[in-house]
Amino acid sequence: MNRSEAKQRIGDLRAEIQQHDYRYYVQDAPSVPDAEYDRLMRELQALESEYPEFVTPESPSQRVGGEPLDGFEAVRHETPMLSLANAFSEEEIHQFHDRVSRGLEIDHVEYVAEPKLDGVAISLRYTDGLLQLAATRGDGVTGENVTSNVRTIAAIPLQLKRRGKSGAWPAALEVRGEIYMPLAGFEAYNRRAREEGGKELVNPRNAAAGSLRQLDSRLTAQRPLAFYAYSIVASEGLPESHFDALALLKSWGFPVNPEIRRVRDAQGCIDYFIGMGRKRDRLPYDIDGVVFKVDSRDQQVTLGFVSRAPRWAIARKFPAQEEITRLIGIDVQVGRTGAITPVARLEPVFVGGVTVTNATLHNFDEIRRKDVREGDWVIVRRAGDVIPEVARVMTERREGEPPEFQMPQHCPVCGSAVERDEGEAVFRCTGGLVCGAQRIQSILHFASRRAMNIEGLGAKLVVQLVDAGLVNSVADLYRLEREQLAGLERMGEKSADNLLAELEKSKTPDLDRLLFALGVREVGEVTAASLARHLGSLEKIMAASEEELVEVPDVGPVVASHVRAFFNEPHNVEIIKELETAGLHWQAPETNEGEQPLAGQIWVLTGALGMPRARARTMLESLGARVTGSVSAKTTFVLAGEAAGAKLRKAESLGVEVLDEETFRTLLQSHGVSL
Ligand code: JCF
């Protein structure tokens, strides 16, 4: 290759890489596998190192960072970077809309609603379509020049895409948006830091801010940062509608949040806020609220500003997901399988919308890793309906040197020895069903809704029954008599009768539910269903060797050994006999062996479903379908749950039929699958 051929090839490679970046970051629909992308990048780097005279700052090869700086220069924002007023209630949204409509003297207002990212605001200046300067918000008037760091963020275009005449960009352009760290990247980064003994990032927001403040841009380049643009500052040539301006940004190559919508009046804003609140935990990034902006620029100008915030925009905040409180002590709880889990007792704190007094500490290793000690100030996190956890300790606030937490060597409930399974994080009480805690938990599990579904048999009652010596195993439940029950505290004759009726009703379970209810370690609903379907009867499951068990889909060697161990235990076999004597009989699953209505079909599952994905998969496979991970022209159906992304778009672009969950359930039911 001669010099001019190299120049040509460098240009082609840059254009191709830029196009792949656009597909990946803006359209969220990757056009080539990572390996192919890497190959193009390596070829570009090789050519540029052979012909350094052709290297330009806009080359995608330049995203690796450069020499460290001594400090960041100050940058003055010609148009100040505003802050947003906050609304903390529905009422305040109404008040906002009333102010806007009064100010504009109109009844109805169009707003643009968007998730409010928990990241770092950034201003990007482009001249003739080339990135010149990136600055943080600072105090709104003066920020810091972080251009060399921002250049390493692949989602930020170094050079704008050209569109036809109508969509041409102004020669001088400022784009504002939020740099953030996607949760997946944050977690992957920390996993690696843990493995390599490096420093972990505290949370995605701090991680984004800290990454931008690195003087050495090669370090920033290692951080998985992303970007969404949210406004354009330019003196001329902009659309009247803010929403249209966002579409224009996208056409120039900026990622724009796909959740952004145009809504109408206060009610539209409120509905959007509620919807986003439901979706919050399924988004691939942290948000701390939503932002509403008046869509019309003319209207924005009419409304103007109060001090440093626009009158035409407001942020509605979600309750904080992290708060600081004091850890009073560490308790341990014994679960159904004897697993001993440490629990933090906390000074009550309002977080994620509820008052929290307990939080999980996961396991012993986590306590050591986070260095949690009694009396510490801790950050408690409660995201959505997830169990609250101690996210981290504020060791800087610790007074003195409290002792490290020690796992008890004896079970706090039954006194049996506590042991740690080899290669596992979990400590276990070795007492088995001798341990009152395990007995109670195993009975509760047996009665739970997804197992035998015995309504009215809650924790308080089970504790009473065990304490009174009436119930020692699940088989004893079916020997309970009316007088015994009615004699218990807080238990009338009516509730006694109801419970007996519930027990009676539970005597003809499906085999998979019974199997799940028995509480074999590692045998969840999906595995239980698979065992029942493939082996057909409890006798066969009980008699199966480990070799036979691993033949069953969804069963690996670990599960197989737990199943074998469970049925090798005479006590467990005895309980099953007693259940039969008490009149229980379980129905074998209807086999559709040989009858496979979906044979030959290839399915892809994507997005969030209302059932575990493994379950949907097992059910499809039981009907003869094959389930794969990526969409291609061969795919028969794509089942798209909520917040489905790239796979859904790929299906649409290939013309593959897409089903929603509702339709999917109907389809399964039409083939006799019970849900
Ligand atoms: O996502 C954000 N954090 C965010 C912040 C989004 C916006 O549209 C904003 C903002 C701060 C100020 N808009 C303004 C005017």
XYZ file of C-alpha atoms and ligand atoms in Angstrom:
690
model
C 0.000 0.000 0.000
C 1.471 3.390 -0.967
C 1.028 6.652 0.905
C -2.035 7.849 -0.986
C -3.685 4.442 -0.783
C -3.035 4.491 2.976
C -4.624 7.923 3.252
C -7.663 6.684 1.370
C -7.939 3.546 3.500
C -7.610 5.555 6.744
C -10.503 7.745 5.615
C -12.645 4.717 4.733
C -11.911 2.997 8.036
C -12.804 6.113 10.018
C -16.087 6.490 8.175
C -16.924 2.848 8.718
C -16.067 2.918 12.430
C -18.034 6.120 12.864
C -21.035 4.473 11.240
C -20.740 1.460 13.585
C -20.486 3.819 16.582
C -23.651 5.546 15.406
C -25.506 2.266 15.070
C -24.301 1.148 18.486
C -24.596 4.303 20.605
C -27.365 6.264 18.923
C -29.588 3.589 17.425
C -28.789 0.926 20.029
C -28.659 -1.611 17.203
C -25.102 -2.868 16.697
C -24.366 -3.559 13.047
C -21.265 -5.770 13.405
C -19.917 -8.186 16.022
C -17.373 -6.741 18.475
C -14.595 -8.797 16.899
C -15.134 -7.175 13.503
C -15.202 -3.712 15.081
C -11.942 -4.447 16.896
C -10.365 -5.620 13.666
C -11.249 -2.334 11.893
C -9.906 -0.337 14.830
C -6.633 -2.279 14.868
C -6.169 -1.804 11.142
C -6.734 1.945 11.564
C -4.258 2.121 14.452
C -1.630 0.220 12.475
C -1.971 2.521 9.461
C -1.909 5.636 11.615
C 1.239 4.549 13.372
C 2.878 3.934 9.995
C 1.648 7.314 8.688
C 1.438 9.557 11.782
C 1.028 12.613 9.527
C -2.569 11.488 8.869
C -3.596 11.308 12.535
C -6.273 13.879 13.459
C -7.951 14.541 16.815
C -11.260 13.316 15.350
C -9.941 9.884 14.502
C -11.773 7.183 16.498
C -8.325 5.781 17.347
C -7.728 8.832 19.549
C -10.223 7.718 22.200
C -7.542 5.969 24.244
C -6.456 9.136 26.059
C -3.198 11.053 26.105
C -0.562 12.607 28.365
C -1.748 13.621 31.859
C -2.596 17.299 32.492
C -1.337 19.440 35.393
C -4.854 20.676 36.101
C -8.072 21.728 34.397
C -8.440 25.219 32.953
C -11.476 27.305 33.789
C -14.050 27.694 31.012
C -16.678 30.416 30.946
C -20.127 29.343 29.720
C -21.352 32.000 27.305
C -24.878 30.843 28.012
C -25.044 29.876 31.704
C -25.761 26.222 32.500
C -28.977 26.322 34.450
C -30.146 24.314 37.355
C -33.689 23.005 37.614
C -36.345 23.802 40.180
C -37.620 20.689 41.957
C -41.141 19.412 42.519
C -41.614 16.895 45.308
C -45.318 16.117 44.903
C -48.115 15.844 42.392
C -49.473 19.068 43.835
C -46.280 20.862 42.859
C -46.621 19.611 39.275
C -50.081 21.144 39.141
C -48.712 24.392 40.541
C -45.949 24.372 37.930
C -48.411 23.832 35.095
C -50.705 26.543 36.479
C -47.818 29.027 36.539
C -46.850 28.108 32.984
C -50.354 28.331 31.551
C -51.050 31.597 33.361
C -47.744 33.012 32.132
C -48.567 32.030 28.548
C -52.277 32.851 28.872
C -53.280 29.505 27.374
C -55.081 26.462 28.785
C -53.096 23.626 27.250
C -49.343 23.211 27.138
C -47.175 20.623 25.406
C -44.207 19.417 27.469
C -41.244 17.218 26.724
C -40.740 14.631 29.483
C -37.487 12.759 30.022
C -35.779 10.644 32.688
C -33.409 12.702 34.826
C -30.111 10.895 34.753
C -27.955 10.687 37.822
C -24.723 11.675 36.143
C -22.656 14.761 35.344
C -23.848 17.659 33.190
C -21.532 18.538 30.329
C -21.314 21.224 27.658
C -19.840 20.284 24.273
C -18.746 22.933 21.790
C -18.446 22.064 18.093
C -16.978 24.256 15.387
C -17.683 23.242 11.798
C -18.877 19.907 13.131
C -15.693 19.079 15.069
C -15.561 18.739 18.849
C -13.505 21.653 20.199
C -14.242 21.876 23.886
C -15.977 19.940 26.623
C -16.660 21.644 29.955
C -18.303 20.641 33.228
C -21.126 22.726 34.621
C -19.125 24.022 37.585
C -21.148 26.786 39.230
C -23.144 27.261 36.036
C -21.091 30.238 34.864
C -17.579 28.804 35.035
C -16.749 25.135 34.571
C -13.638 23.072 33.928
C -12.122 22.113 30.609
C -12.319 18.303 30.500
C -11.976 17.935 26.726
C -9.213 15.337 26.760
C -11.281 13.129 29.055
C -14.498 13.585 27.118
C -12.778 12.674 23.866
C -12.301 9.152 25.231
C -16.064 8.580 25.560
C -17.105 6.644 22.489
C -20.758 7.735 22.700
C -19.760 11.379 22.165
C -19.209 12.211 18.493
C -15.853 13.794 17.715
C -17.175 14.723 14.302
C -20.839 15.275 13.489
C -22.732 13.353 10.869
C -23.826 15.332 7.868
C -27.467 15.365 7.004
C -29.198 16.892 3.973
C -29.504 20.690 3.700
C -32.437 20.948 6.103
C -30.606 19.119 8.864
C -27.216 20.798 8.489
C -25.569 21.804 11.758
C -24.689 25.416 12.546
C -20.994 26.304 12.211
C -20.905 27.155 15.925
C -22.871 24.783 18.092
C -23.122 23.909 21.757
C -24.746 20.666 22.865
C -25.552 19.868 26.482
C -26.251 16.576 28.072
C -25.463 14.149 30.818
C -22.448 11.837 31.066
C -23.342 8.768 33.095
C -22.116 5.283 33.872
C -24.511 2.496 32.824
C -25.199 0.033 35.662
C -23.820 -2.931 33.725
C -20.527 -1.135 33.157
C -20.393 -0.010 36.771
C -20.897 -3.565 38.012
C -18.437 -5.074 35.540
C -15.830 -2.486 36.492
C -16.248 -3.246 40.189
C -16.215 -6.996 39.654
C -12.876 -6.618 37.937
C -11.534 -4.249 40.576
C -12.480 -6.805 43.242
C -10.767 -9.640 41.421
C -7.641 -7.592 40.879
C -7.646 -6.065 44.349
C -8.166 -2.570 42.894
C -10.306 0.248 44.210
C -14.050 -0.070 43.673
C -16.305 2.749 42.522
C -18.832 3.865 45.136
C -21.901 4.408 42.952
C -22.534 5.174 39.283
C -22.922 8.911 39.839
C -19.701 9.334 41.779
C -18.051 7.024 39.294
C -19.014 9.284 36.381
C -17.938 12.438 38.226
C -14.674 10.891 39.406
C -13.860 9.554 35.958
C -14.213 13.013 34.403
C -11.970 14.539 37.047
C -8.984 12.302 36.193
C -5.982 14.300 35.072
C -4.804 11.276 33.120
C -7.275 10.750 30.296
C -5.956 7.213 29.737
C -7.658 6.360 33.035
C -10.913 7.955 31.902
C -10.718 5.860 28.748
C -10.865 2.710 30.920
C -14.144 3.746 32.527
C -17.384 2.607 30.909
C -18.974 6.047 30.440
C -21.947 6.878 28.247
C -23.799 10.020 27.239
C -27.263 11.367 26.410
C -27.728 14.792 24.822
C -30.641 16.891 26.113
C -30.388 20.343 24.596
C -28.872 22.521 21.869
C -27.596 26.026 22.389
C -27.205 27.916 19.116
C -28.109 31.389 17.982
C -29.972 30.413 14.824
C -31.411 27.693 12.684
C -33.041 25.650 15.447
C -36.506 24.115 15.298
C -39.274 25.868 17.226
C -40.010 22.636 19.070
C -37.561 21.285 21.643
C -38.748 17.765 20.808
C -37.824 18.303 17.147
C -34.443 19.654 18.257
C -33.784 16.356 20.021
C -34.549 14.472 16.805
C -32.078 16.757 15.033
C -29.423 15.976 17.653
C -29.949 12.321 16.976
C -29.516 12.813 13.245
C -26.180 14.524 13.896
C -24.952 11.463 15.778
C -25.778 12.225 19.422
C -27.372 9.553 21.603
C -30.767 10.813 22.805
C -32.688 8.993 25.506
C -35.310 6.736 23.860
C -37.675 7.252 26.810
C -38.265 10.924 25.962
C -41.911 11.705 25.155
C -44.096 14.682 24.349
C -46.890 14.974 26.945
C -49.777 17.367 27.515
C -50.660 19.424 30.601
C -50.169 18.496 34.258
C -51.908 15.152 33.862
C -49.586 14.083 31.041
C -46.598 14.941 33.235
C -48.017 13.053 36.212
C -48.776 9.958 34.133
C -45.259 10.000 32.733
C -43.788 10.299 36.220
C -45.803 7.306 37.438
C -44.867 5.229 34.402
C -41.196 6.040 34.776
C -41.350 5.204 38.488
C -42.512 1.713 37.551
C -39.838 1.367 34.949
C -37.045 2.847 37.047
C -35.588 -0.443 38.281
C -35.485 -1.918 34.809
C -33.608 0.940 33.190
C -29.948 0.219 32.467
C -28.879 3.400 34.329
C -29.735 5.248 37.552
C -32.234 8.081 37.396
C -33.232 10.329 40.262
C -36.383 11.797 38.763
C -37.890 13.104 35.552
C -37.598 16.490 33.835
C -40.463 18.352 32.175
C -39.774 21.163 29.713
C -42.170 23.386 27.802
C -41.799 22.156 24.224
C -42.110 25.464 22.355
C -38.986 27.629 22.303
C -41.076 30.777 21.788
C -43.018 29.876 24.892
C -39.766 29.232 26.771
C -38.566 32.723 25.857
C -41.867 34.257 27.001
C -41.603 32.518 30.356
C -37.940 33.359 30.962
C -36.032 32.707 34.195
C -36.157 33.209 37.921
C -32.663 33.611 39.364
C -30.730 30.620 37.935
C -33.581 28.306 36.973
C -35.862 28.452 33.953
C -39.589 29.022 34.557
C -40.303 26.613 31.697
C -38.807 23.473 33.242
C -39.050 21.483 36.425
C -37.603 18.258 37.839
C -39.883 15.864 39.712
C -37.654 13.863 42.031
C -38.074 10.259 43.146
C -37.524 9.387 46.787
C -33.799 8.885 47.396
C -32.645 5.266 47.089
C -29.700 5.749 49.407
C -29.611 7.229 52.896
C -27.204 7.349 55.807
C -28.047 5.709 59.122
C -26.431 3.960 62.054
C -25.918 0.212 62.282
C -27.013 -0.838 65.749
C -25.979 -4.457 65.461
C -25.614 -7.539 63.299
C -28.075 -10.425 63.807
C -27.979 -13.785 62.119
C -31.027 -15.564 60.712
C -31.367 -19.244 59.913
C -33.154 -20.115 56.670
C -34.998 -23.174 55.378
C -31.836 -24.920 54.213
C -29.903 -23.890 57.315
C -28.159 -21.041 55.521
C -27.130 -18.452 58.056
C -27.555 -14.910 56.820
C -26.316 -11.852 58.640
C -28.825 -9.024 58.908
C -28.088 -5.419 59.846
C -30.267 -3.876 62.526
C -30.501 -0.182 61.772
C -31.685 3.009 63.299
C -34.944 3.581 61.376
C -34.369 5.545 58.183
C -36.707 6.671 55.383
C -35.273 5.405 52.099
C -36.780 4.465 48.730
C -40.206 5.513 50.008
C -40.400 3.352 53.170
C -38.943 3.247 56.668
C -36.236 0.635 56.896
C -35.000 -0.975 60.142
C -33.279 -4.092 58.753
C -31.044 -4.568 55.762
C -29.332 -7.578 54.294
C -25.591 -7.965 54.596
C -25.675 -10.916 52.139
C -22.986 -13.137 53.669
C -19.860 -13.264 55.745
C -17.497 -12.429 52.896
C -19.516 -9.343 52.032
C -19.294 -8.140 55.627
C -15.529 -8.508 55.546
C -15.226 -6.954 52.113
C -17.277 -3.914 53.102
C -15.698 -3.952 56.579
C -19.021 -3.583 58.365
C -18.833 -3.268 62.159
C -21.351 -2.612 64.885
C -21.952 1.075 65.545
C -20.817 2.145 62.059
C -22.489 4.838 59.997
C -23.642 3.079 56.848
C -25.293 3.876 53.527
C -28.490 1.915 53.118
C -29.823 1.325 49.643
C -33.359 0.342 48.731
C -34.052 0.220 45.008
C -37.651 -0.531 44.083
C -39.005 -3.622 45.767
C -35.579 -5.120 46.275
C -34.590 -6.013 49.844
C -32.723 -3.077 51.402
C -28.980 -3.598 51.665
C -26.028 -2.005 53.377
C -24.311 -0.562 50.331
C -21.230 0.707 52.103
C -19.705 1.834 55.360
C -18.602 5.394 56.017
C -15.375 4.262 57.644
C -14.285 7.912 57.830
C -16.968 8.448 60.489
C -15.969 5.453 62.619
C -14.916 6.186 66.172
C -12.359 3.928 67.806
C -11.808 0.422 66.540
C -14.910 -1.762 67.018
C -14.202 -5.507 66.731
C -14.665 -7.302 63.403
C -17.814 -9.346 62.964
C -17.423 -13.076 63.723
C -19.734 -15.775 62.426
C -21.172 -17.763 65.346
C -19.770 -21.297 65.555
C -23.056 -22.667 66.825
C -26.551 -22.139 65.458
C -28.269 -19.411 67.493
C -31.534 -21.363 67.302
C -30.622 -25.015 67.949
C -26.978 -24.911 69.009
C -25.812 -27.320 66.279
C -22.416 -26.717 64.733
C -22.187 -24.117 61.984
C -20.158 -25.144 58.945
C -19.146 -23.589 55.726
C -19.673 -25.531 52.495
C -16.479 -25.953 50.598
C -15.994 -23.263 47.982
C -19.204 -21.494 49.001
C -19.913 -18.177 50.643
C -22.690 -19.600 52.800
C -22.416 -20.804 56.377
C -24.978 -23.406 57.410
C -26.490 -24.810 60.569
C -25.896 -28.567 60.443
C -28.947 -29.298 62.579
C -31.265 -30.066 59.651
C -34.854 -30.562 60.788
C -33.686 -30.787 64.396
C -33.242 -27.030 64.116
C -36.458 -25.217 64.976
C -35.684 -22.404 62.555
C -35.215 -24.779 59.627
C -38.337 -26.680 60.563
C -40.409 -23.513 60.653
C -38.967 -22.234 57.404
C -39.482 -25.536 55.621
C -43.125 -25.660 56.714
C -43.656 -22.074 55.581
C -42.102 -22.882 52.255
C -44.304 -25.977 51.888
C -47.415 -23.874 52.520
C -46.380 -20.909 50.363
C -48.455 -19.728 47.434
C -46.240 -21.128 44.692
C -45.872 -24.452 46.515
C -48.927 -26.073 48.172
C -50.736 -22.739 48.440
C -52.238 -23.317 51.899
C -53.827 -19.987 52.673
C -53.847 -18.801 56.258
C -50.782 -20.781 57.320
C -48.504 -17.835 58.037
C -45.345 -17.371 60.082
C -47.060 -16.620 63.394
C -49.268 -19.687 63.221
C -46.465 -22.015 62.179
C -44.351 -20.813 65.107
C -47.287 -21.450 67.435
C -47.856 -24.931 66.024
C -44.203 -25.878 66.337
C -43.874 -24.375 69.823
C -46.995 -26.216 71.011
C -45.453 -29.463 69.764
C -48.358 -30.050 67.366
C -46.312 -29.932 64.187
C -42.798 -31.223 63.632
C -42.937 -31.924 59.937
C -45.120 -31.006 56.993
C -46.890 -34.365 57.292
C -48.078 -33.396 60.793
C -50.092 -30.557 59.236
C -52.528 -33.112 57.851
C -53.034 -34.711 61.299
C -54.190 -31.471 62.945
C -57.573 -31.620 64.602
C -60.178 -28.944 65.026
C -59.967 -28.901 68.837
C -56.176 -28.630 68.828
C -56.316 -25.651 66.490
C -59.180 -23.907 68.247
C -57.237 -24.154 71.487
C -54.450 -21.962 70.142
C -54.183 -18.325 71.043
C -55.868 -15.900 68.616
C -57.465 -18.835 66.805
C -61.252 -19.120 66.766
C -63.322 -22.050 65.562
C -63.984 -20.273 62.321
C -60.299 -19.851 61.477
C -59.636 -23.426 62.571
C -62.266 -24.654 60.107
C -60.911 -22.440 57.363
C -57.422 -23.810 57.827
C -58.647 -27.413 57.825
C -60.564 -26.731 54.625
C -57.442 -25.223 53.060
C -55.410 -28.263 54.066
C -58.038 -30.550 52.578
C -57.982 -28.563 49.361
C -54.217 -28.935 49.109
C -54.314 -32.725 49.035
C -54.233 -33.134 45.263
C -51.249 -31.070 44.121
C -49.599 -31.298 40.748
C -46.414 -33.318 41.042
C -44.166 -30.359 40.229
C -45.691 -28.240 42.982
C -45.301 -31.023 45.531
C -41.714 -31.522 44.499
C -41.016 -27.805 44.810
C -42.832 -27.739 48.178
C -40.587 -30.468 49.609
C -37.770 -27.933 49.544
C -34.959 -29.903 47.976
C -31.940 -27.625 47.833
C -31.513 -25.834 44.509
C -34.784 -27.235 43.179
C -36.888 -24.207 42.270
C -40.146 -24.163 40.372
C -38.568 -24.469 36.958
C -36.373 -27.410 37.922
C -39.246 -29.105 39.726
C -41.428 -28.785 36.632
C -38.677 -30.162 34.447
C -38.081 -33.169 36.726
C -41.799 -33.896 36.901
C -42.268 -33.687 33.178
C -39.268 -35.745 32.221
C -39.451 -38.457 34.848
C -43.233 -38.519 35.165
C -43.698 -39.759 38.737
C -42.312 -39.207 42.214
C -41.237 -42.870 42.406
C -39.087 -42.415 39.329
C -37.577 -39.190 40.622
C -36.811 -40.834 43.961
C -35.222 -43.794 42.257
C -33.206 -41.892 39.646
C -29.420 -42.021 39.853
C -27.352 -38.859 39.503
C -26.473 -39.926 35.963
C -30.146 -40.217 35.089
C -30.975 -36.925 36.771
C -28.448 -34.886 34.801
C -30.157 -36.075 31.627
C -33.121 -33.907 32.596
C -33.044 -30.382 31.087
C -32.212 -27.669 33.637
C -30.555 -30.219 35.970
C -26.797 -30.096 36.410
C -24.506 -32.179 38.611
C -25.029 -29.958 41.679
C -28.819 -30.165 41.528
C -28.620 -33.908 40.811
C -26.500 -34.481 43.908
C -28.911 -32.464 46.081
C -31.879 -34.458 44.750
C -30.113 -37.743 45.449
C -29.022 -36.635 48.922
C -32.568 -35.553 49.769
C -34.118 -38.906 48.888
C -31.265 -40.863 50.455
C -32.297 -39.350 53.766
C -34.707 -41.880 55.410
C -36.442 -39.079 57.284
C -37.509 -37.434 54.017
C -38.770 -40.691 52.552
C -40.732 -41.247 55.770
C -42.429 -37.842 55.437
C -43.475 -38.628 51.878
C -45.008 -41.922 53.061
C -46.830 -40.077 55.821
C -48.202 -37.559 53.305
C -49.592 -40.454 51.259
C -51.089 -42.031 54.365
C -52.727 -38.694 55.193
C -54.528 -38.910 51.857
C -52.389 -36.789 49.564
C -52.045 -37.896 45.999
C -50.246 -35.974 43.358
C -51.054 -35.705 39.734
C -48.378 -36.545 37.228
C -48.009 -33.834 34.604
C -49.770 -34.256 31.317
C -47.070 -35.367 29.007
C -47.004 -33.910 25.594
C -44.197 -36.245 24.676
C -44.468 -36.884 20.951
C -47.029 -34.125 20.747
C -44.907 -31.065 20.110
C -47.003 -28.363 18.518
C -44.125 -25.851 18.380
C -41.563 -28.273 16.926
C -39.306 -26.566 14.387
C -39.906 -23.082 15.760
C -37.022 -20.911 16.953
C -37.792 -18.378 19.695
C -35.880 -15.486 21.216
C -36.895 -14.032 24.587
C -36.070 -10.402 25.396
C -37.060 -7.668 27.836
C -38.614 -8.094 31.270
C -41.346 -10.722 31.580
C -43.830 -11.246 34.371
C -42.335 -14.720 34.960
C -38.763 -15.941 35.261
C -37.252 -16.195 31.809
C -36.074 -19.737 32.544
C -39.687 -20.692 33.138
C -40.879 -19.260 29.820
C -38.034 -21.115 28.179
C -38.841 -24.468 29.796
C -42.459 -24.149 28.776
C -41.585 -23.358 25.190
C -39.139 -26.250 25.061
C -41.748 -28.595 26.469
C -43.853 -27.755 23.422
C -40.968 -28.550 21.097
C -39.652 -25.043 20.360
C -35.965 -24.179 20.385
C -34.964 -21.046 22.334
C -31.876 -19.117 21.259
C -30.113 -15.942 22.323
C -29.903 -13.907 19.167
C -32.333 -12.779 16.528
C -31.715 -13.773 12.938
C -33.733 -14.291 9.797
C -34.292 -17.882 10.986
C -36.059 -16.750 14.174
C -39.754 -17.679 14.168
C -40.941 -15.470 17.030
C -39.493 -12.883 19.367
C -41.213 -12.652 22.727
C -40.704 -9.046 23.828
C -41.277 -8.096 27.456
C -41.109 -4.598 28.843
C -38.171 -2.379 28.026
C -37.040 -4.702 25.237
C -34.228 -3.048 23.302
C -31.816 -4.049 20.593
C -33.226 -7.542 19.972
C -36.706 -6.142 19.487
C -35.434 -3.602 16.988
C -33.450 -6.258 15.191
C -36.591 -8.393 14.915
C -38.503 -5.448 13.532
C -35.801 -4.681 11.014
C -35.724 -8.318 9.863
C -39.499 -8.571 9.774
C -39.549 -11.324 12.429
C -42.914 -11.633 14.148
C -42.940 -10.113 17.651
C -45.302 -11.298 20.396
C -46.107 -9.505 23.620
C -46.437 -11.409 26.883
C -50.226 -11.370 26.819
C -50.309 -13.109 23.432
C -47.622 -15.533 24.557
C -49.653 -16.598 27.595
C -52.725 -17.101 25.454
C -50.708 -19.214 23.048
C -49.350 -21.422 25.838
C -52.787 -21.857 27.329
C -54.167 -22.872 23.956
C -51.603 -25.715 24.046
C -52.761 -26.826 27.453
C -49.952 -25.299 29.507
C -51.227 -24.099 32.872
C -49.727 -20.821 34.027
O -30.763 14.204 32.993
C -30.468 15.209 33.622
N -29.796 15.091 34.733
C -30.883 16.549 33.136
C -30.424 17.717 33.764
C -31.713 16.648 32.027
C -32.108 17.892 31.562
O -32.900 17.987 30.495
C -31.658 19.098 32.176
C -30.805 18.987 33.294
C -30.383 20.180 33.878
C -30.787 21.388 33.357
N -32.044 20.304 31.673
C -31.616 21.410 32.257
C -32.064 22.697 31.699
